[in-house]
Coordinates of C-alpha atoms in Angstrom, one line a residue:
M79 CA -14.7 -0.6 -50.3
E80 CA -18.2 0.7 -50.6
R81 CA -19.6 2.3 -47.5
R82 CA -23.2 1.8 -46.5
K83 CA -25.7 4.5 -45.9
I84 CA -26.2 5.5 -42.3
F85 CA -29.7 5.9 -40.9
L86 CA -30.0 8.3 -38.0
Y87 CA -33.3 8.4 -36.1
T88 CA -33.7 11.1 -33.5
D89 CA -36.2 12.6 -31.0
G90 CA -36.2 15.2 -28.3
A91 CA -38.6 15.7 -25.4
S92 CA -39.2 18.1 -22.6
S93 CA -41.7 18.1 -19.8
G94 CA -42.6 21.7 -19.8
N95 CA -41.0 24.2 -22.2
P96 CA -38.7 25.0 -20.5
G97 CA -38.5 22.0 -18.2
P98 CA -36.7 18.7 -17.8
G99 CA -35.9 17.2 -21.1
G100 CA -33.7 14.8 -23.1
F101 CA -32.8 13.5 -26.5
G102 CA -32.6 10.0 -28.0
V103 CA -30.7 8.8 -31.0
V104 CA -30.6 5.5 -32.9
L105 CA -27.9 5.0 -35.5
K106 CA -28.1 2.1 -37.9
C107 CA -25.7 1.0 -40.6
G108 CA -26.1 -2.5 -42.0
D109 CA -26.2 -4.8 -39.1
L110 CA -24.7 -2.3 -36.7
R111 CA -26.8 -0.3 -34.3
K112 CA -25.9 2.3 -31.7
E113 CA -28.1 4.2 -29.2
L114 CA -27.3 7.5 -27.5
S115 CA -29.2 9.7 -25.1
G116 CA -28.7 12.6 -22.8
G117 CA -30.8 14.8 -20.6
F118 CA -31.0 18.1 -18.8
A119 CA -33.0 19.4 -15.9
L120 CA -34.0 22.6 -17.6
T121 CA -34.2 22.9 -21.4
T122 CA -36.7 23.2 -24.3
N123 CA -38.1 20.7 -26.7
N124 CA -36.6 22.4 -29.7
R125 CA -33.1 22.4 -28.1
M126 CA -33.5 18.6 -27.5
E127 CA -34.7 17.9 -31.0
L128 CA -31.7 19.7 -32.5
L129 CA -29.2 18.3 -30.0
A130 CA -30.4 14.8 -30.9
V131 CA -29.5 15.3 -34.6
I132 CA -26.2 16.9 -33.6
T133 CA -25.2 14.1 -31.3
G134 CA -26.0 11.5 -33.9
L135 CA -24.0 13.2 -36.6
E136 CA -21.1 13.8 -34.2
A137 CA -21.0 10.1 -33.4
I138 CA -20.3 9.2 -37.1
R139 CA -16.5 8.6 -37.5
W140 CA -16.4 8.6 -41.3
E141 CA -15.9 11.7 -43.3
R142 CA -18.4 12.5 -46.0
A143 CA -20.8 9.7 -44.8
D144 CA -24.1 9.4 -46.6
V145 CA -26.6 9.9 -43.8
E146 CA -30.4 9.8 -43.8
V147 CA -31.8 11.6 -40.8
W148 CA -35.3 10.8 -39.7
S149 CA -36.9 13.2 -37.2
D150 CA -40.3 14.1 -36.0
S151 CA -39.2 17.7 -35.5
T152 CA -40.6 20.1 -38.1
Y153 CA -38.4 22.8 -36.5
V154 CA -35.2 20.9 -37.5
V155 CA -36.3 19.4 -40.8
K156 CA -37.9 22.6 -42.1
A157 CA -35.0 24.8 -41.0
V158 CA -32.7 22.8 -43.3
N159 CA -35.0 21.7 -46.1
E160 CA -36.8 25.0 -46.5
G161 CA -33.7 27.1 -46.4
W162 CA -34.4 28.9 -43.1
L163 CA -31.0 27.9 -41.7
R164 CA -29.1 29.2 -44.7
S165 CA -31.0 32.5 -44.4
W166 CA -30.4 32.8 -40.6
E167 CA -26.6 32.3 -41.2
A168 CA -26.5 34.8 -44.0
K169 CA -28.3 37.4 -41.9
G170 CA -25.8 36.9 -39.0
W171 CA -28.2 34.9 -36.8
K172 CA -30.3 38.0 -35.8
K173 CA -33.3 37.1 -33.7
V174 CA -32.6 33.3 -34.0
K175 CA -33.0 31.1 -31.0
N176 CA -30.6 28.3 -30.3
V177 CA -27.7 29.9 -32.3
D178 CA -25.1 27.9 -30.3
L179 CA -26.7 24.6 -31.4
W180 CA -27.4 25.7 -35.0
Q181 CA -23.7 26.6 -35.4
R182 CA -22.7 23.3 -33.9
F183 CA -25.1 21.6 -36.2
L184 CA -23.7 23.3 -39.3
A185 CA -20.2 22.3 -38.4
V186 CA -21.0 18.6 -38.3
Y187 CA -23.7 18.7 -41.0
R188 CA -21.2 20.1 -43.5
K189 CA -18.8 17.1 -42.9
H190 CA -21.3 14.6 -44.4
N191 CA -23.9 14.1 -47.1
V192 CA -27.0 14.5 -45.1
C193 CA -30.7 14.2 -46.2
L194 CA -33.3 15.1 -43.6
H195 CA -36.7 13.5 -43.5
W196 CA -39.7 14.2 -41.3
L197 CA -41.7 11.4 -39.9
K198 CA -44.8 11.6 -37.7
G199 CA -44.0 11.2 -34.1
H200 CA -45.9 8.8 -31.8
A201 CA -47.2 6.9 -34.8
G202 CA -45.7 3.5 -34.1
H203 CA -42.5 3.8 -36.0
P204 CA -40.2 1.5 -34.0
E205 CA -37.0 3.6 -34.2
N206 CA -38.9 6.9 -33.4
E207 CA -40.6 5.2 -30.5
R208 CA -37.3 4.0 -29.2
C209 CA -35.8 7.5 -29.5
D210 CA -38.7 8.9 -27.6
A211 CA -38.3 6.4 -24.8
L212 CA -34.6 7.2 -24.6
A213 CA -35.3 11.0 -24.6
V214 CA -38.0 10.8 -21.9
A215 CA -35.9 8.5 -19.6
A216 CA -32.8 10.8 -20.0
G217 CA -34.8 13.9 -19.2
A218 CA -36.3 12.3 -16.1
G219 CA -32.8 11.2 -14.9
A220 CA -31.3 14.6 -15.5
A221 CA -34.2 16.3 -13.6
A222 CA -33.4 14.1 -10.6
R223 CA -29.7 15.1 -10.9
G224 CA -30.3 18.8 -11.6
E225 CA -28.3 19.0 -14.9
I226 CA -28.8 22.0 -17.0
L227 CA -27.9 22.5 -20.7
P228 CA -26.0 25.8 -21.2
A229 CA -28.3 28.5 -22.5
D230 CA -27.9 30.7 -25.5
E231 CA -29.3 34.2 -25.8
G232 CA -32.6 32.8 -27.0
F233 CA -33.2 30.7 -23.9
S234 CA -32.6 31.7 -20.3
A235 CA -32.1 28.9 -17.7
G236 CA -32.3 31.5 -14.9

């Protein structure tokens, strides 16, 4: 049985940096579609952008799935496509922010065949707009509940 390619659309948002924020994910495979989101009362935009990709990849149940990730985050896309991530890992993560999330990303990224693409945010792409709406709503809800994403050494919640 031939498996179809999975399309993963992601976005992260924060109101303030740090501030309340959230992430939104849309997974598509053939006629199937799944949406995921989560939010935190105190986080950063880069953490939410990265967590969106992680959450989407972790939701894939197949091993070695072919996944196209579409993100408006240059931070995430360039870190992978331009080799920054490989260099950070090789140098022992010195002076790198969000190490906890980058290590979690690598663990799930290496389970699949992933290709990352950048797309311009807030430019009318339906899936990106949906991810943005999910992220903003999740961040607003988390702010009301006071939920905080655990910090790494590059970001202090206190």
